[in-house]
Short mmCIF file of C-alpha atoms and ligand atoms in Angstrom, two decimals:
data_model
loop_
_atom_site.label_atom_id
_atom_site.label_comp_id
_atom_site.label_asym_id
_atom_site.label_seq_id
_atom_site.Cartn_x
_atom_site.Cartn_y
_atom_site.Cartn_z
CA MET A 704 235.63 195.62 130.18
CA ALA A 705 235.10 191.99 129.15
CA MET A 706 235.34 191.34 125.41
CA TRP A 707 234.58 188.16 123.53
CA THR A 708 234.97 187.15 119.91
CA PRO A 709 233.36 183.80 119.07
CA LYS A 710 235.68 181.71 116.93
CA TRP A 711 232.99 179.90 115.03
CA LEU A 712 231.80 183.13 113.43
CA CYS A 713 234.63 182.78 110.95
CA VAL A 714 233.89 179.16 110.11
CA ALA A 715 232.54 178.54 106.61
CA LEU A 716 229.48 176.32 106.79
CA ALA A 717 227.64 174.00 104.49
CA ALA A 718 224.06 175.13 103.88
CA VAL A 719 221.61 172.52 105.09
CA ALA A 720 218.02 173.64 105.36
CA LEU A 721 216.09 172.25 108.29
CA GLY A 722 212.69 173.20 106.96
CA ALA A 723 210.36 176.02 107.85
CA CYS A 724 208.94 176.37 111.33
CA GLY A 725 205.75 178.27 112.06
CA LYS A 726 206.19 181.51 113.96
CA LYS A 727 203.35 181.37 116.46
CA ASP A 728 204.13 182.20 120.04
CA GLU A 729 204.62 179.40 122.52
CA ALA A 730 201.43 178.74 124.48
CA ALA A 731 202.41 179.16 128.11
CA GLY A 732 201.25 176.29 130.31
CA PRO A 733 200.28 176.83 133.92
CA ALA A 734 203.03 178.35 136.01
CA ALA A 735 204.89 175.86 138.15
CA GLY A 736 203.33 175.06 141.47
CA GLY A 737 204.62 175.70 144.95
CA GLY A 738 206.85 172.75 145.67
CA THR A 739 204.11 170.23 146.29
CA ALA A 740 205.50 167.53 144.01
CA ALA A 741 206.62 164.17 145.36
CA THR A 742 210.28 163.45 146.09
CA ALA A 743 210.77 161.39 142.90
CA ASP A 744 209.91 162.35 139.34
CA THR A 745 206.16 162.55 138.94
CA GLY A 746 205.75 162.49 135.19
CA THR A 747 205.75 166.27 135.09
CA LEU A 748 208.36 168.92 134.52
CA ASN A 749 208.04 172.53 135.64
CA VAL A 750 209.91 174.91 133.35
CA TYR A 751 210.14 178.69 133.74
CA ASN A 752 211.62 180.42 130.68
CA TRP A 753 211.64 183.84 129.03
CA SER A 754 208.60 184.64 126.88
CA ASP A 755 208.98 184.29 123.08
CA TYR A 756 212.02 182.11 123.58
CA ILE A 757 211.29 178.60 122.30
CA ALA A 758 210.17 177.06 119.02
CA GLU A 759 206.54 176.02 119.23
CA ASP A 760 207.11 172.29 118.65
CA ILE A 761 209.86 171.74 121.17
CA VAL A 762 207.82 171.27 124.33
CA PRO A 763 205.10 169.09 122.71
CA ASN A 764 207.77 166.95 121.00
CA PHE A 765 209.61 166.48 124.29
CA GLU A 766 206.36 165.61 126.09
CA ARG A 767 205.56 162.97 123.48
CA GLU A 768 209.02 161.49 123.39
CA ARG A 769 209.44 161.36 127.16
CA GLY A 770 205.83 160.71 128.10
CA VAL A 771 205.70 163.59 130.59
CA ARG A 772 203.62 166.71 130.99
CA VAL A 773 205.49 170.02 130.94
CA ASN A 774 204.12 172.96 132.91
CA TYR A 775 205.69 175.81 130.99
CA GLY A 776 205.60 179.30 132.52
CA VAL A 777 207.14 182.48 131.15
CA PHE A 778 208.67 185.71 132.46
CA ASP A 779 210.27 188.74 130.82
CA SER A 780 212.64 189.97 133.49
CA ASN A 781 215.57 188.55 135.37
CA GLU A 782 214.39 190.45 138.42
CA VAL A 783 211.04 188.60 138.42
CA LEU A 784 212.72 185.21 138.14
CA GLU A 785 215.20 186.12 140.85
CA ALA A 786 212.49 187.16 143.30
CA LYS A 787 210.82 183.75 142.90
CA LEU A 788 214.06 181.83 143.24
CA LEU A 789 215.22 183.72 146.31
CA ALA A 790 211.84 183.26 147.99
CA GLY A 791 212.52 179.48 147.82
CA ALA A 792 210.24 176.52 147.06
CA SER A 793 209.57 177.94 143.60
CA GLY A 794 208.45 174.53 142.33
CA PHE A 795 210.53 174.95 139.18
CA ASP A 796 212.70 172.15 137.82
CA VAL A 797 214.42 174.13 135.06
CA VAL A 798 214.90 177.92 134.95
CA VAL A 799 216.70 180.27 132.55
CA PRO A 800 218.41 183.24 134.26
CA GLY A 801 220.77 185.60 132.46
CA LEU A 802 224.39 184.75 133.20
CA GLN A 803 225.14 187.64 135.53
CA PHE A 804 222.00 186.92 137.56
CA LEU A 805 222.86 183.22 137.64
CA GLY A 806 226.27 184.14 139.08
CA ARG A 807 224.63 185.96 141.95
CA GLN A 808 222.03 183.22 142.49
CA VAL A 809 224.77 180.60 142.65
CA GLN A 810 226.38 182.65 145.42
CA ALA A 811 223.01 182.67 147.20
CA GLY A 812 222.87 178.85 147.03
CA VAL A 813 219.82 178.68 144.76
CA PHE A 814 221.03 175.98 142.34
CA GLN A 815 222.37 172.46 142.45
CA PRO A 816 225.62 171.69 140.65
CA LEU A 817 224.95 169.96 137.34
CA ASP A 818 225.83 166.30 137.05
CA LYS A 819 227.33 166.54 133.58
CA ALA A 820 227.35 162.76 133.22
CA ARG A 821 223.57 163.02 132.90
CA LEU A 822 223.87 165.30 129.85
CA LYS A 823 225.11 163.26 126.95
CA ASN A 824 225.05 166.31 124.66
CA TYR A 825 227.24 168.34 127.03
CA ALA A 826 230.32 167.58 124.92
CA GLY A 827 228.68 169.35 121.98
CA LEU A 828 228.73 172.77 123.67
CA ASP A 829 231.05 175.35 122.16
CA PRO A 830 234.29 175.27 124.21
CA GLU A 831 235.09 178.97 123.60
CA LEU A 832 231.67 179.95 124.82
CA MET A 833 231.97 177.72 127.88
CA LYS A 834 235.31 179.31 128.75
CA ARG A 835 233.74 182.75 128.51
CA ILE A 836 230.81 181.69 130.67
CA ALA A 837 233.11 180.13 133.27
CA VAL A 838 234.14 183.66 134.30
CA GLN A 839 230.78 183.95 136.05
CA ASP A 840 230.03 180.25 136.63
CA PRO A 841 233.47 178.92 137.61
CA GLY A 842 234.10 175.47 136.20
CA ASN A 843 230.73 175.67 134.42
CA GLN A 844 229.42 173.95 137.50
CA TYR A 845 225.85 175.15 137.69
CA ALA A 846 224.46 175.83 134.24
CA VAL A 847 224.67 175.34 130.50
CA PRO A 848 223.93 178.07 127.97
CA TYR A 849 220.54 178.06 126.26
CA LEU A 850 220.61 180.96 123.79
CA TRP A 851 222.46 184.26 123.57
CA GLY A 852 222.00 187.66 121.98
CA THR A 853 222.49 191.41 122.19
CA THR A 854 220.63 194.48 123.42
CA GLY A 855 220.16 196.93 120.58
CA ILE A 856 217.84 199.19 118.61
CA GLY A 857 214.62 197.97 117.01
CA TYR A 858 212.94 200.35 114.62
CA ASN A 859 210.23 200.89 112.07
CA VAL A 860 212.07 201.43 108.78
CA ASP A 861 209.53 203.79 107.22
CA LYS A 862 209.06 205.95 110.31
CA LEU A 863 212.80 206.30 110.81
CA THR A 864 213.29 207.17 107.16
CA ALA A 865 210.50 209.74 107.35
CA ALA A 866 212.14 211.40 110.36
CA PHE A 867 215.79 211.30 109.24
CA GLY A 868 215.79 210.80 105.47
CA SER A 869 217.41 207.35 105.79
CA THR A 870 217.96 204.63 108.39
CA ASP A 871 221.70 205.32 108.70
CA ILE A 872 221.29 206.90 112.11
CA ALA A 873 220.21 203.52 113.54
CA GLY A 874 223.86 202.51 113.34
CA SER A 875 224.60 204.67 116.37
CA TRP A 876 223.17 204.96 119.87
CA ASP A 877 223.02 208.71 119.07
CA LEU A 878 219.58 207.92 117.67
CA VAL A 879 218.29 206.93 121.08
CA PHE A 880 220.54 208.77 123.50
CA LYS A 881 220.48 212.28 121.99
CA PRO A 882 217.24 213.99 123.02
CA GLU A 883 217.08 215.99 119.78
CA ASN A 884 216.97 212.69 117.85
CA LEU A 885 214.69 210.73 120.15
CA SER A 886 212.18 213.59 120.22
CA LYS A 887 211.64 213.10 116.48
CA MET A 888 210.34 209.57 117.13
CA LYS A 889 208.15 210.45 120.10
CA ASP A 890 204.87 210.60 118.22
CA CYS A 891 205.19 207.15 116.66
CA GLY A 892 205.99 205.41 119.94
CA VAL A 893 209.26 204.87 121.82
CA MET A 894 209.64 201.91 124.20
CA PHE A 895 212.57 200.95 126.44
CA LEU A 896 213.25 197.62 128.13
CA ASP A 897 212.01 197.79 131.70
CA ALA A 898 215.32 196.52 133.02
CA PRO A 899 217.83 198.83 134.72
CA SER A 900 220.43 196.06 134.67
CA GLU A 901 220.23 195.96 130.87
CA VAL A 902 219.84 199.64 129.98
CA ILE A 903 222.14 201.48 132.43
CA PRO A 904 225.33 199.60 131.37
CA VAL A 905 224.55 200.31 127.70
CA VAL A 906 224.23 204.03 128.45
CA LEU A 907 227.47 203.99 130.46
CA ASN A 908 229.27 202.33 127.56
CA TYR A 909 227.88 204.99 125.20
CA LEU A 910 229.22 207.67 127.55
CA GLY A 911 232.68 206.09 127.40
CA GLU A 912 232.46 204.78 130.96
CA ASP A 913 232.95 201.23 132.22
CA PRO A 914 229.51 199.64 131.63
CA ASN A 915 229.97 197.59 134.79
CA SER A 916 231.06 200.50 136.97
CA THR A 917 229.93 200.27 140.58
CA ASP A 918 230.84 203.89 141.32
CA PRO A 919 227.61 205.71 142.27
CA ALA A 920 228.79 208.95 140.66
CA VAL A 921 229.46 207.17 137.36
CA ILE A 922 226.14 205.31 137.43
CA GLU A 923 224.33 208.59 137.98
CA LYS A 924 225.82 209.96 134.76
CA ALA A 925 223.74 207.33 132.95
CA THR A 926 220.56 208.19 134.75
CA ALA A 927 221.14 211.91 134.24
CA LEU A 928 221.23 211.24 130.51
CA LEU A 929 218.18 208.96 130.69
CA LYS A 930 216.22 211.67 132.47
CA THR A 931 216.72 214.02 129.51
CA LEU A 932 215.12 211.34 127.31
CA ARG A 933 212.19 210.60 129.61
CA PRO A 934 209.68 212.99 127.94
CA TYR A 935 210.02 211.05 124.71
CA ILE A 936 209.65 207.51 126.11
CA GLN A 937 206.10 206.23 125.84
CA SER A 938 206.55 203.13 128.00
CA PHE A 939 208.92 200.69 129.64
CA HIS A 940 208.28 197.00 129.06
CA SER A 941 210.45 193.99 128.33
CA SER A 942 208.17 191.91 126.07
CA GLN A 943 205.24 194.00 124.80
CA TYR A 944 207.51 195.76 122.36
CA ILE A 945 207.43 192.70 120.08
CA ASP A 946 203.73 193.15 119.35
CA ALA A 947 204.05 196.93 119.36
CA LEU A 948 206.75 196.87 116.67
CA THR A 949 204.80 194.26 114.71
CA ASN A 950 201.58 196.23 114.59
CA GLY A 951 203.26 199.60 114.18
CA SER A 952 202.21 201.08 117.53
CA ALA A 953 205.90 201.48 118.46
CA CYS A 954 208.54 202.77 116.05
CA LEU A 955 211.70 202.75 118.16
CA VAL A 956 212.73 200.44 120.98
CA ILE A 957 215.68 199.38 123.06
CA GLY A 958 215.15 195.64 122.85
CA TRP A 959 216.76 192.23 122.54
CA SER A 960 218.00 191.03 119.14
CA GLY A 961 215.83 187.97 118.52
CA ASP A 962 212.71 189.67 119.88
CA VAL A 963 213.01 192.52 117.40
CA LEU A 964 213.68 190.08 114.58
CA GLN A 965 210.60 188.07 115.58
CA ALA A 966 208.62 191.31 115.30
CA ARG A 967 210.09 191.83 111.82
CA ASP A 968 209.06 188.33 110.77
CA ARG A 969 205.59 188.58 112.27
CA ALA A 970 204.97 191.89 110.49
CA ASP A 971 206.18 190.38 107.20
CA GLU A 972 203.95 187.33 107.65
CA SER A 973 200.92 189.45 108.51
CA GLY A 974 201.31 191.49 105.32
CA ASN A 975 200.46 194.66 107.28
CA GLY A 976 203.17 196.62 105.46
CA VAL A 977 205.17 197.37 108.63
CA LYS A 978 208.92 196.96 108.10
CA VAL A 979 210.97 196.33 111.24
CA ALA A 980 214.76 196.15 111.56
CA TYR A 981 217.36 195.63 114.28
CA SER A 982 220.71 197.32 114.72
CA ILE A 983 223.73 196.71 116.92
CA PRO A 984 225.03 200.28 117.25
CA LYS A 985 228.66 200.98 116.40
CA GLU A 986 229.52 202.12 119.92
CA GLY A 987 228.92 198.55 121.12
CA THR A 988 226.40 197.00 123.42
CA ALA A 989 225.68 194.27 125.94
CA LEU A 990 226.03 190.63 125.00
CA PHE A 991 223.91 188.26 127.07
CA PHE A 992 223.82 184.55 127.72
CA ASP A 993 220.71 182.93 129.13
CA MET A 994 221.50 179.82 131.15
CA LEU A 995 219.69 176.55 131.91
CA ALA A 996 219.91 175.70 135.59
CA ILE A 997 218.21 173.40 138.10
CA PRO A 998 217.08 174.83 141.46
CA LYS A 999 218.35 173.00 144.54
CA ASP A 1000 214.86 171.89 145.54
CA ALA A 1001 213.74 170.69 142.07
CA LYS A 1002 211.58 167.58 142.40
CA ASN A 1003 211.66 166.18 138.87
CA LEU A 1004 215.37 165.78 138.37
CA ASP A 1005 215.40 163.03 135.75
CA ASN A 1006 212.99 165.03 133.63
CA ALA A 1007 214.98 168.23 134.19
CA TYR A 1008 218.17 166.62 132.91
CA ALA A 1009 216.32 164.98 130.03
CA PHE A 1010 214.84 168.36 128.99
CA ILE A 1011 218.16 170.20 129.15
CA ASP A 1012 219.83 167.42 127.18
CA TYR A 1013 217.01 167.54 124.63
CA LEU A 1014 217.55 171.28 124.11
CA LEU A 1015 221.24 170.62 123.45
CA ARG A 1016 220.57 168.18 120.60
CA PRO A 1017 221.91 169.86 117.45
CA GLU A 1018 218.64 169.48 115.54
CA VAL A 1019 216.57 170.84 118.42
CA ALA A 1020 218.96 173.74 119.03
CA ALA A 1021 218.86 174.57 115.30
CA ALA A 1022 215.06 174.48 115.20
CA ASN A 1023 215.01 176.80 118.18
CA SER A 1024 217.41 179.32 116.61
CA ASN A 1025 215.44 179.21 113.37
CA TYR A 1026 212.27 180.06 115.23
CA VAL A 1027 213.38 182.67 117.78
CA SER A 1028 216.31 184.23 115.87
CA TYR A 1029 218.74 183.84 118.76
CA PRO A 1030 222.02 181.90 118.32
CA ASN A 1031 222.47 178.69 120.29
CA PRO A 1032 225.66 177.28 121.87
CA VAL A 1033 225.83 174.03 119.86
CA PRO A 1034 228.23 174.35 116.88
CA ALA A 1035 226.98 171.11 115.29
CA SER A 1036 223.57 172.78 114.90
CA LEU A 1037 224.93 175.49 112.60
CA PRO A 1038 224.59 173.60 109.30
CA MET A 1039 220.89 173.19 110.16
CA VAL A 1040 220.37 176.85 111.00
CA ASP A 1041 218.65 178.68 108.13
CA GLU A 1042 221.16 180.47 105.94
CA ALA A 1043 219.33 183.77 106.38
CA ILE A 1044 219.79 183.54 110.14
CA ARG A 1045 223.32 182.19 110.07
CA ASN A 1046 224.46 184.94 107.74
CA ASP A 1047 222.62 187.75 109.51
CA PRO A 1048 225.27 189.95 111.17
CA THR A 1049 222.73 191.24 113.67
CA ILE A 1050 222.23 187.65 114.92
CA TYR A 1051 225.75 186.25 114.55
CA PRO A 1052 227.86 189.41 114.88
CA PRO A 1053 231.02 189.48 112.75
CA ALA A 1054 234.36 189.81 114.52
CA GLU A 1055 234.56 193.61 114.33
CA THR A 1056 231.10 193.97 115.89
CA ALA A 1057 231.75 191.23 118.44
CA ALA A 1058 234.88 193.09 119.56
CA LYS A 1059 232.65 195.93 120.76
CA LEU A 1060 230.30 193.74 122.79
CA PHE A 1061 230.65 193.60 126.55
CA THR A 1062 229.27 191.21 129.12
CA LEU A 1063 227.41 192.32 132.21
CA ALA A 1064 229.04 191.79 135.59
CA ILE A 1065 227.44 190.41 138.74
CA LEU A 1066 226.24 193.50 140.60
CA PRO A 1067 226.87 193.77 144.33
CA PRO A 1068 223.57 194.17 146.27
CA GLU A 1069 224.16 197.84 147.08
CA VAL A 1070 224.70 198.66 143.39
CA ASP A 1071 221.60 196.69 142.52
CA ARG A 1072 219.60 198.72 145.03
CA HIS A 1073 221.03 201.92 143.59
CA TYR A 1074 220.02 200.84 140.06
CA THR A 1075 216.49 200.05 141.25
CA ARG A 1076 216.08 203.40 142.99
CA LEU A 1077 217.34 205.37 140.01
CA TRP A 1078 215.13 203.37 137.67
CA THR A 1079 212.02 204.04 139.74
CA GLU A 1080 212.87 207.73 139.73
CA LEU A 1081 213.28 207.65 135.98
CA LYS A 1082 210.01 205.86 135.32
CA THR A 1083 207.97 207.98 137.67
CA GLY A 1084 209.61 211.18 136.42
CA ARG A 1085 211.00 212.23 139.82
N1 SPD B 2097 212.20 187.00 124.61
C1 SPD B 2097 213.39 186.45 125.14
C2 SPD B 2097 214.34 187.48 125.57
C3 SPD B 2097 215.49 186.89 126.27
C4 SPD B 2097 216.33 187.96 126.77
N2 SPD B 2097 217.18 187.57 127.76
C5 SPD B 2097 217.83 188.70 128.22
C6 SPD B 2097 218.82 188.47 129.25
C7 SPD B 2097 219.57 189.71 129.41
N3 SPD B 2097 220.65 189.65 130.32
#
């Protein structure tokens, strides 16, 4: 099982406030077109990123500074991005796959190697992080990290307290993976990520198995457990849970760290009285890295490099982390990251928590197919 403890977590930092950012969602521009751009940069840039994953000023500021128009599309699943990339001629200039998906897409020849000389902020990337990432992108040839985070438990503080007398139980996956516990949250709304590649490894880890096992019999232990939970799961979705937690229509989710914390902040700002919190359970969980990469057939290369380099500027990376509550890979940004975020152990896990985090491996195609089949069975209740 791969373990990673970021060194900079122990570094004492000067507090430098960057200033408050608004918390409105990024307006998604038109999705990138179908590869019809000219062979040289056209004054546009086609970006395809995760939803709720960029500070609202970043794209407009880049457009102004560079004098280009950015077509900014969003997705909420690695599988969706992968289908578009493997189909070819996606029209995208910059995409943001999770590391383990990137590894597989590199093997499929989807990306061009990065010309690091065109990224003047490359030297500012955290060397420990780059070493860790090189396990799946050897030599860091094809991508640079954008943001990273964990998969954990998002919950409504009052509903959990009403059901269990306190929120202590959120410190363990027992809350979600024991049917007798999950059933107590059924009526206030339980949502799971709609992502077998995210959820199954977390269940395997909880069961004491290798989260990256490719053994069909081991994988089926996870789905057997998930089937016992199915009656209590209201829905599977990988982005709607942010709004659902915010407005109180969901009370318990398996979700991604920054997304849950955005829900917490949105609820606080709305004054609706809903209190949301995020937990990294003590049994450990998946750590993910989302990566910036350029498809082989990208047409607007100068703009693609300029955009990636822009995102790696310490002040831009800090503004992004302040807005989306995900850590970035640029250590020089840390003094500009809000103290509340920098000191939040659910965002920057302390060493003892980090020691329990595992990374997801590149799945062989047959294991991927197995995951997909089991997931469909789970969702449809077969
Ligand atoms: N709303 C942004 C969520 C980004 C999550 N990325 C997850 C990648 C998991 N491997």
